[in-house]
């Protein structure tokens, strides 16, 4: 049995104004899940991208505009959305404070392909 102490895990800057805390992944020997939190400044979030696996995106604090397959939806604290594998999606903070979201992916390794060529495809592995 392994205890995960999230207080000791480091924050990473994934892009300007977006900090990420990788809570569960292959790094801690997860075999099927990747769970991370992001803290986004107003107006910022994640540009349009896709994953090969299903994702659940939950707003923990603040207010987010989620775009999924070209449609937009506003999510507030304690609301989430299931994003099908291969579906283009993104989100941005539409509130005045920090947006805190938690993402759960059905893979222990984070991998994303972005529509914006300026944004590098990301593969997070330990």
Tab-separated table of N, CA and C in Angstrom:
chain	number	residue	atom	x	y	z
A	1	UNK	N	0.851	-1.174	0.000
A	1	UNK	CA	0.000	0.000	0.000
A	1	UNK	C	0.898	1.238	0.000
A	2	UNK	N	0.562	2.190	-0.873
A	2	UNK	CA	1.347	3.416	-0.975
A	2	UNK	C	0.488	4.629	-0.640
A	3	UNK	N	1.009	5.463	0.225
A	3	UNK	CA	0.344	6.721	0.565
A	3	UNK	C	0.835	7.788	-0.403
A	4	UNK	N	-0.086	8.555	-0.964
A	4	UNK	CA	0.274	9.666	-1.833
A	4	UNK	C	0.066	10.960	-1.060
A	5	UNK	N	1.135	11.682	-0.818
A	5	UNK	CA	1.069	12.944	-0.089
A	5	UNK	C	1.113	14.088	-1.095
A	6	UNK	N	-0.049	14.604	-1.443
A	6	UNK	CA	-0.139	15.623	-2.482
A	6	UNK	C	0.479	16.951	-2.054
A	7	UNK	N	0.653	17.147	-0.766
A	7	UNK	CA	1.298	18.377	-0.274
A	7	UNK	C	2.756	18.456	-0.713
A	8	UNK	N	3.368	17.319	-0.972
A	8	UNK	CA	4.790	17.309	-1.335
A	8	UNK	C	5.015	17.271	-2.838
A	9	UNK	N	3.952	17.145	-3.618
A	9	UNK	CA	4.105	17.090	-5.065
A	9	UNK	C	4.292	18.498	-5.624
A	10	UNK	N	5.205	18.663	-6.579
A	10	UNK	CA	5.495	19.999	-7.105
A	10	UNK	C	4.463	20.491	-8.119
A	11	UNK	N	4.277	21.802	-8.171
A	11	UNK	CA	3.493	22.436	-9.225
A	11	UNK	C	4.394	22.626	-10.440
A	12	UNK	N	3.819	22.461	-11.630
A	12	UNK	CA	4.553	22.679	-12.874
A	12	UNK	C	3.831	23.747	-13.686
A	13	UNK	N	4.585	24.624	-14.331
A	13	UNK	CA	3.960	25.603	-15.218
A	13	UNK	C	3.854	24.960	-16.597
A	14	UNK	N	2.617	24.722	-17.050
A	14	UNK	CA	2.420	24.107	-18.359
A	14	UNK	C	2.353	25.148	-19.460
A	15	UNK	N	1.886	26.330	-19.115
A	15	UNK	CA	1.916	27.481	-20.024
A	15	UNK	C	1.754	28.715	-19.148
A	16	UNK	N	2.001	29.873	-19.681
A	16	UNK	CA	1.899	31.121	-18.915
A	16	UNK	C	0.533	31.202	-18.248
A	17	UNK	N	0.517	31.379	-16.919
A	17	UNK	CA	-0.724	31.538	-16.174
A	17	UNK	C	-1.475	30.253	-15.888
A	18	UNK	N	-0.860	29.101	-16.160
A	18	UNK	CA	-1.499	27.800	-15.923
A	18	UNK	C	-0.512	26.889	-15.192
A	19	UNK	N	-0.819	26.626	-13.927
A	19	UNK	CA	0.013	25.733	-13.113
A	19	UNK	C	-0.697	24.390	-12.971
A	20	UNK	N	0.095	23.323	-12.928
A	20	UNK	CA	-0.457	21.966	-12.893
A	20	UNK	C	0.131	21.173	-11.741
A	21	UNK	N	-0.724	20.445	-11.058
A	21	UNK	CA	-0.312	19.522	-10.001
A	21	UNK	C	-0.710	18.114	-10.444
A	22	UNK	N	0.279	17.295	-10.806
A	22	UNK	CA	0.029	15.918	-11.223
A	22	UNK	C	-0.148	15.087	-9.964
A	23	UNK	N	-1.375	14.664	-9.682
A	23	UNK	CA	-1.686	13.942	-8.443
A	23	UNK	C	-1.461	12.442	-8.574
A	24	UNK	N	-1.948	11.849	-9.639
A	24	UNK	CA	-1.832	10.404	-9.852
A	24	UNK	C	-1.455	10.170	-11.304
A	25	UNK	N	-0.475	9.317	-11.523
A	25	UNK	CA	-0.021	9.008	-12.872
A	25	UNK	C	0.876	7.783	-12.814
A	26	UNK	N	1.489	7.478	-13.931
A	26	UNK	CA	2.445	6.368	-13.963
A	26	UNK	C	3.584	6.595	-12.971
A	27	UNK	N	3.862	7.850	-12.647
A	27	UNK	CA	4.940	8.171	-11.705
A	27	UNK	C	4.738	7.502	-10.346
A	28	UNK	N	3.482	7.346	-9.942
A	28	UNK	CA	3.198	6.708	-8.650
A	28	UNK	C	2.622	5.298	-8.864
A	29	UNK	N	2.970	4.738	-9.990
A	29	UNK	CA	2.605	3.361	-10.361
A	29	UNK	C	1.123	3.156	-10.649
A	30	UNK	N	0.452	4.200	-11.055
A	30	UNK	CA	-0.929	4.038	-11.514
A	30	UNK	C	-0.876	3.282	-12.841
A	31	UNK	N	-1.778	2.348	-13.011
A	31	UNK	CA	-1.795	1.544	-14.228
A	31	UNK	C	-2.838	2.016	-15.236
A	32	UNK	N	-3.878	2.762	-14.764
A	32	UNK	CA	-4.955	3.107	-15.682
A	32	UNK	C	-5.474	4.536	-15.560
A	33	UNK	N	-4.942	5.329	-14.632
A	33	UNK	CA	-5.472	6.682	-14.434
A	33	UNK	C	-4.387	7.746	-14.381
A	34	UNK	N	-4.764	8.925	-14.834
A	34	UNK	CA	-3.961	10.131	-14.659
A	34	UNK	C	-4.927	11.171	-14.085
A	35	UNK	N	-4.601	11.703	-12.912
A	35	UNK	CA	-5.447	12.710	-12.268
A	35	UNK	C	-4.565	13.918	-11.960
A	36	UNK	N	-4.991	15.079	-12.438
A	36	UNK	CA	-4.209	16.284	-12.159
A	36	UNK	C	-5.136	17.472	-11.967
A	37	UNK	N	-4.603	18.482	-11.297
A	37	UNK	CA	-5.336	19.723	-11.086
A	37	UNK	C	-4.609	20.845	-11.811
A	38	UNK	N	-5.385	21.784	-12.315
A	38	UNK	CA	-4.798	22.965	-12.932
A	38	UNK	C	-5.385	24.209	-12.286
A	39	UNK	N	-4.532	25.203	-12.160
A	39	UNK	CA	-4.876	26.492	-11.569
A	39	UNK	C	-4.628	27.535	-12.654
A	40	UNK	N	-5.709	28.164	-13.140
A	40	UNK	CA	-5.628	29.036	-14.312
A	40	UNK	C	-5.999	30.469	-13.968
A	41	UNK	N	-5.160	31.398	-14.392
A	41	UNK	CA	-5.447	32.814	-14.234
A	41	UNK	C	-6.659	33.183	-15.094
A	42	UNK	N	-7.328	34.304	-14.784
A	42	UNK	CA	-8.474	34.743	-15.581
A	42	UNK	C	-8.125	34.830	-17.068
A	43	UNK	N	-9.042	34.314	-17.894
A	43	UNK	CA	-8.865	34.344	-19.343
A	43	UNK	C	-8.036	33.199	-19.900
A	44	UNK	N	-7.423	32.413	-19.022
A	44	UNK	CA	-6.519	31.351	-19.479
A	44	UNK	C	-7.072	29.962	-19.176
A	45	UNK	N	-6.486	28.961	-19.780
A	45	UNK	CA	-6.916	27.577	-19.589
A	45	UNK	C	-6.143	26.658	-20.507
A	46	UNK	N	-6.866	25.843	-21.260
A	46	UNK	CA	-6.252	24.902	-22.192
A	46	UNK	C	-6.837	25.134	-23.583
A	47	UNK	N	-5.978	25.331	-24.587
A	47	UNK	CA	-6.479	25.518	-25.948
A	47	UNK	C	-7.084	24.218	-26.489
A	48	UNK	N	-7.766	24.304	-27.621
A	48	UNK	CA	-8.378	23.119	-28.210
A	48	UNK	C	-7.351	22.009	-28.408
A	49	UNK	N	-7.744	20.819	-27.958
A	49	UNK	CA	-6.858	19.656	-28.059
A	49	UNK	C	-7.697	18.389	-27.977
A	50	UNK	N	-7.034	17.251	-28.082
A	50	UNK	CA	-7.729	15.981	-27.914
A	50	UNK	C	-6.811	14.974	-27.247
A	51	UNK	N	-7.435	13.965	-26.657
A	51	UNK	CA	-6.750	12.838	-26.036
A	51	UNK	C	-7.278	11.567	-26.688
A	52	UNK	N	-6.480	10.533	-26.679
A	52	UNK	CA	-6.903	9.242	-27.222
A	52	UNK	C	-7.816	8.500	-26.248
A	53	UNK	N	-7.951	9.022	-25.027
A	53	UNK	CA	-8.737	8.351	-23.986
A	53	UNK	C	-9.820	9.293	-23.449
A	54	UNK	N	-10.798	8.706	-22.773
A	54	UNK	CA	-11.870	9.475	-22.140
A	54	UNK	C	-11.314	10.323	-20.987
A	55	UNK	N	-11.942	11.472	-20.767
A	55	UNK	CA	-11.538	12.387	-19.689
A	55	UNK	C	-12.776	12.891	-18.962
A	56	UNK	N	-12.637	13.080	-17.662
A	56	UNK	CA	-13.649	13.789	-16.879
A	56	UNK	C	-12.999	15.090	-16.431
A	57	UNK	N	-13.620	16.208	-16.741
A	57	UNK	CA	-13.111	17.521	-16.347
A	57	UNK	C	-14.084	18.108	-15.344
A	58	UNK	N	-13.587	18.410	-14.144
A	58	UNK	CA	-14.415	18.913	-13.054
A	58	UNK	C	-13.935	20.289	-12.619
A	59	UNK	N	-14.863	21.225	-12.476
A	59	UNK	CA	-14.523	22.544	-11.940
A	59	UNK	C	-14.610	22.453	-10.419
A	60	UNK	N	-13.503	22.715	-9.771
A	60	UNK	CA	-13.427	22.675	-8.313
A	60	UNK	C	-13.733	24.049	-7.713
A	61	UNK	N	-13.193	25.093	-8.345
A	61	UNK	CA	-13.416	26.485	-7.906
A	61	UNK	C	-13.435	27.370	-9.136
A	62	UNK	N	-14.319	28.349	-9.136
A	62	UNK	CA	-14.372	29.315	-10.225
A	62	UNK	C	-15.407	28.959	-11.268
A	63	UNK	N	-15.190	29.497	-12.466
A	63	UNK	CA	-16.141	29.348	-13.556
A	63	UNK	C	-15.361	29.174	-14.860
A	64	UNK	N	-15.733	28.153	-15.633
A	64	UNK	CA	-15.019	27.854	-16.867
A	64	UNK	C	-15.967	27.761	-18.049
A	65	UNK	N	-15.493	28.222	-19.186
A	65	UNK	CA	-16.196	27.977	-20.434
A	65	UNK	C	-15.504	26.779	-21.074
A	66	UNK	N	-16.270	25.708	-21.260
A	66	UNK	CA	-15.763	24.488	-21.860
A	66	UNK	C	-16.237	24.447	-23.305
A	67	UNK	N	-15.338	24.147	-24.213
A	67	UNK	CA	-15.709	23.937	-25.605
A	67	UNK	C	-15.505	22.462	-25.905
A	68	UNK	N	-16.555	21.816	-26.404
A	68	UNK	CA	-16.498	20.403	-26.735
A	68	UNK	C	-17.154	20.202	-28.086
A	69	UNK	N	-16.349	19.738	-29.039
A	69	UNK	CA	-16.845	19.495	-30.405
A	69	UNK	C	-17.564	20.706	-30.977
A	70	UNK	N	-17.001	21.903	-30.736
A	70	UNK	CA	-17.537	23.133	-31.308
A	70	UNK	C	-18.669	23.786	-30.528
A	71	UNK	N	-19.157	23.149	-29.472
A	71	UNK	CA	-20.208	23.731	-28.646
A	71	UNK	C	-19.612	24.205	-27.330
A	72	UNK	N	-20.157	25.296	-26.776
A	72	UNK	CA	-19.658	25.845	-25.517
A	72	UNK	C	-20.667	25.651	-24.397
A	73	UNK	N	-20.127	25.479	-23.190
A	73	UNK	CA	-20.939	25.261	-21.998
A	73	UNK	C	-20.209	25.892	-20.827
A	74	UNK	N	-20.938	26.517	-19.913
A	74	UNK	CA	-20.333	27.098	-18.719
A	74	UNK	C	-20.460	26.116	-17.566
A	75	UNK	N	-19.340	25.843	-16.910
A	75	UNK	CA	-19.318	24.986	-15.729
A	75	UNK	C	-18.867	25.803	-14.535
A	76	UNK	N	-19.481	25.534	-13.393
A	76	UNK	CA	-19.129	26.182	-12.131
A	76	UNK	C	-18.674	25.121	-11.142
A	77	UNK	N	-18.265	25.547	-9.959
A	77	UNK	CA	-17.789	24.621	-8.929
A	77	UNK	C	-18.778	23.475	-8.723
A	78	UNK	N	-18.231	22.277	-8.569
A	78	UNK	CA	-18.992	21.042	-8.351
A	78	UNK	C	-19.775	20.586	-9.573
A	79	UNK	N	-19.346	21.013	-10.758
A	79	UNK	CA	-19.922	20.516	-12.000
A	79	UNK	C	-18.799	19.899	-12.829
A	80	UNK	N	-19.144	18.870	-13.600
A	80	UNK	CA	-18.128	18.224	-14.429
A	80	UNK	C	-18.736	17.817	-15.760
A	81	UNK	N	-17.865	17.415	-16.670
A	81	UNK	CA	-18.280	16.975	-17.989
A	81	UNK	C	-17.418	15.784	-18.389
A	82	UNK	N	-18.038	14.814	-19.038
A	82	UNK	CA	-17.304	13.667	-19.572
A	82	UNK	C	-16.950	13.991	-21.020
A	83	UNK	N	-15.676	13.897	-21.330
A	83	UNK	CA	-15.186	14.196	-22.668
A	83	UNK	C	-14.800	12.874	-23.333
A	84	UNK	N	-15.509	12.527	-24.406
A	84	UNK	CA	-15.217	11.248	-25.061
A	84	UNK	C	-13.802	11.206	-25.659
A	85	UNK	N	-13.250	10.016	-25.750
A	85	UNK	CA	-11.942	9.838	-26.382
A	85	UNK	C	-11.987	10.394	-27.802
A	86	UNK	N	-10.948	11.142	-28.169
A	86	UNK	CA	-10.842	11.691	-29.515
A	86	UNK	C	-11.634	12.957	-29.775
A	87	UNK	N	-12.366	13.462	-28.788
A	87	UNK	CA	-13.189	14.670	-28.973
A	87	UNK	C	-12.351	15.927	-28.745
A	88	UNK	N	-12.411	16.851	-29.693
A	88	UNK	CA	-11.703	18.127	-29.534
A	88	UNK	C	-12.404	18.930	-28.442
A	89	UNK	N	-11.584	19.466	-27.538
A	89	UNK	CA	-12.139	20.236	-26.429
A	89	UNK	C	-11.080	21.199	-25.903
A	90	UNK	N	-11.518	22.134	-25.100
A	90	UNK	CA	-10.637	23.095	-24.437
A	90	UNK	C	-11.448	23.823	-23.387
A	91	UNK	N	-10.781	24.643	-22.616
A	91	UNK	CA	-11.503	25.424	-21.613
A	91	UNK	C	-10.728	26.689	-21.297
A	92	UNK	N	-11.451	27.651	-20.713
A	92	UNK	CA	-10.801	28.882	-20.253
A	92	UNK	C	-11.542	29.418	-19.049
A	93	UNK	N	-10.802	30.105	-18.231
A	93	UNK	CA	-11.328	30.739	-17.025
A	93	UNK	C	-12.110	31.986	-17.431
A	94	UNK	N	-13.412	32.006	-17.142
A	94	UNK	CA	-14.220	33.186	-17.454
A	94	UNK	C	-14.582	33.963	-16.187
A	95	UNK	N	-13.999	33.562	-15.064
A	95	UNK	CA	-14.239	34.261	-13.809
A	95	UNK	C	-13.169	35.301	-13.540
A	96	UNK	N	-13.241	35.904	-12.355
A	96	UNK	CA	-12.273	36.955	-11.970
A	96	UNK	C	-11.134	36.424	-11.116
A	97	UNK	N	-11.343	35.271	-10.483
A	97	UNK	CA	-10.304	34.677	-9.639
A	97	UNK	C	-9.638	33.514	-10.349
A	98	UNK	N	-8.867	32.750	-9.599
A	98	UNK	CA	-8.194	31.570	-10.133
A	98	UNK	C	-9.223	30.464	-10.371
A	99	UNK	N	-9.156	29.834	-11.526
A	99	UNK	CA	-9.975	28.671	-11.842
A	99	UNK	C	-9.193	27.422	-11.439
A	100	UNK	N	-9.832	26.551	-10.665
A	100	UNK	CA	-9.217	25.280	-10.285
A	100	UNK	C	-10.045	24.165	-10.902
A	101	UNK	N	-9.403	23.365	-11.750
A	101	UNK	CA	-10.073	22.230	-12.370
A	101	UNK	C	-9.308	20.954	-12.041
A	102	UNK	N	-10.030	19.850	-12.008
A	102	UNK	CA	-9.408	18.538	-11.837
A	102	UNK	C	-9.776	17.707	-13.056
A	103	UNK	N	-8.760	17.112	-13.664
A	103	UNK	CA	-8.964	16.255	-14.823
A	103	UNK	C	-8.583	14.828	-14.464
A	104	UNK	N	-9.399	13.890	-14.923
A	104	UNK	CA	-9.116	12.471	-14.760
A	104	UNK	C	-9.148	11.845	-16.144
A	105	UNK	N	-8.022	11.253	-16.535
A	105	UNK	CA	-7.922	10.595	-17.830
A	105	UNK	C	-7.770	9.092	-17.640
A	106	UNK	N	-8.305	8.337	-18.573
A	106	UNK	CA	-8.271	6.878	-18.505
A	106	UNK	C	-6.953	6.335	-19.057
A	107	UNK	N	-5.854	6.886	-18.562
A	107	UNK	CA	-4.513	6.453	-18.942
A	107	UNK	C	-3.557	6.974	-17.882
A	108	UNK	N	-2.515	6.236	-17.527
A	108	UNK	CA	-1.579	6.729	-16.528
A	108	UNK	C	-0.593	7.767	-17.069
A	109	UNK	N	-0.610	7.965	-18.399
A	109	UNK	CA	0.293	8.917	-19.048
A	109	UNK	C	-0.542	9.992	-19.725
A	110	UNK	N	-0.249	11.256	-19.414
A	110	UNK	CA	-0.963	12.369	-20.056
A	110	UNK	C	-0.392	12.565	-21.447
A	111	UNK	N	-1.290	12.591	-22.423
A	111	UNK	CA	-0.875	12.865	-23.795
A	111	UNK	C	-1.958	13.689	-24.463
A	112	UNK	N	-1.567	14.775	-25.146
A	112	UNK	CA	-2.530	15.638	-25.822
A	112	UNK	C	-1.952	16.153	-27.125
A	113	UNK	N	-2.811	16.287	-28.118
A	113	UNK	CA	-2.460	16.898	-29.392
A	113	UNK	C	-3.296	18.160	-29.537
A	114	UNK	N	-2.625	19.277	-29.839
A	114	UNK	CA	-3.286	20.583	-29.885
A	114	UNK	C	-3.554	21.032	-31.313
A	115	UNK	N	-4.656	21.764	-31.514
A	115	UNK	CA	-4.974	22.331	-32.817
A	115	UNK	C	-4.009	23.448	-33.182
A	116	UNK	N	-3.642	24.261	-32.200
A	116	UNK	CA	-2.749	25.403	-32.405
A	116	UNK	C	-1.324	24.905	-32.612
A	117	UNK	N	-0.777	25.155	-33.780
A	117	UNK	CA	0.582	24.687	-34.103
A	117	UNK	C	1.644	25.316	-33.196
A	118	UNK	N	1.328	26.466	-32.607
A	118	UNK	CA	2.277	27.119	-31.701
A	118	UNK	C	2.365	26.372	-30.373
A	119	UNK	N	1.340	25.583	-30.074
A	119	UNK	CA	1.293	24.806	-28.827
A	119	UNK	C	1.874	23.429	-29.118
A	120	UNK	N	2.922	23.076	-28.421
A	120	UNK	CA	3.550	21.778	-28.651
A	120	UNK	C	2.673	20.655	-28.123
A	121	UNK	N	2.617	19.566	-28.878
A	121	UNK	CA	1.951	18.371	-28.351
A	121	UNK	C	2.661	17.978	-27.080
A	122	UNK	N	1.906	17.567	-26.096
A	122	UNK	CA	2.466	17.290	-24.782
A	122	UNK	C	2.283	15.821	-24.459
A	123	UNK	N	3.357	15.215	-23.995
A	123	UNK	CA	3.282	13.851	-23.479
A	123	UNK	C	3.973	13.871	-22.125
A	124	UNK	N	3.197	13.746	-21.074
A	124	UNK	CA	3.751	13.794	-19.724
A	124	UNK	C	4.006	12.381	-19.270
A	125	UNK	N	5.279	12.083	-19.102
A	125	UNK	CA	5.663	10.774	-18.569
A	125	UNK	C	6.670	10.993	-17.460
A	126	UNK	N	6.729	10.071	-16.539
A	126	UNK	CA	7.672	10.245	-15.429
A	126	UNK	C	9.124	10.152	-15.886
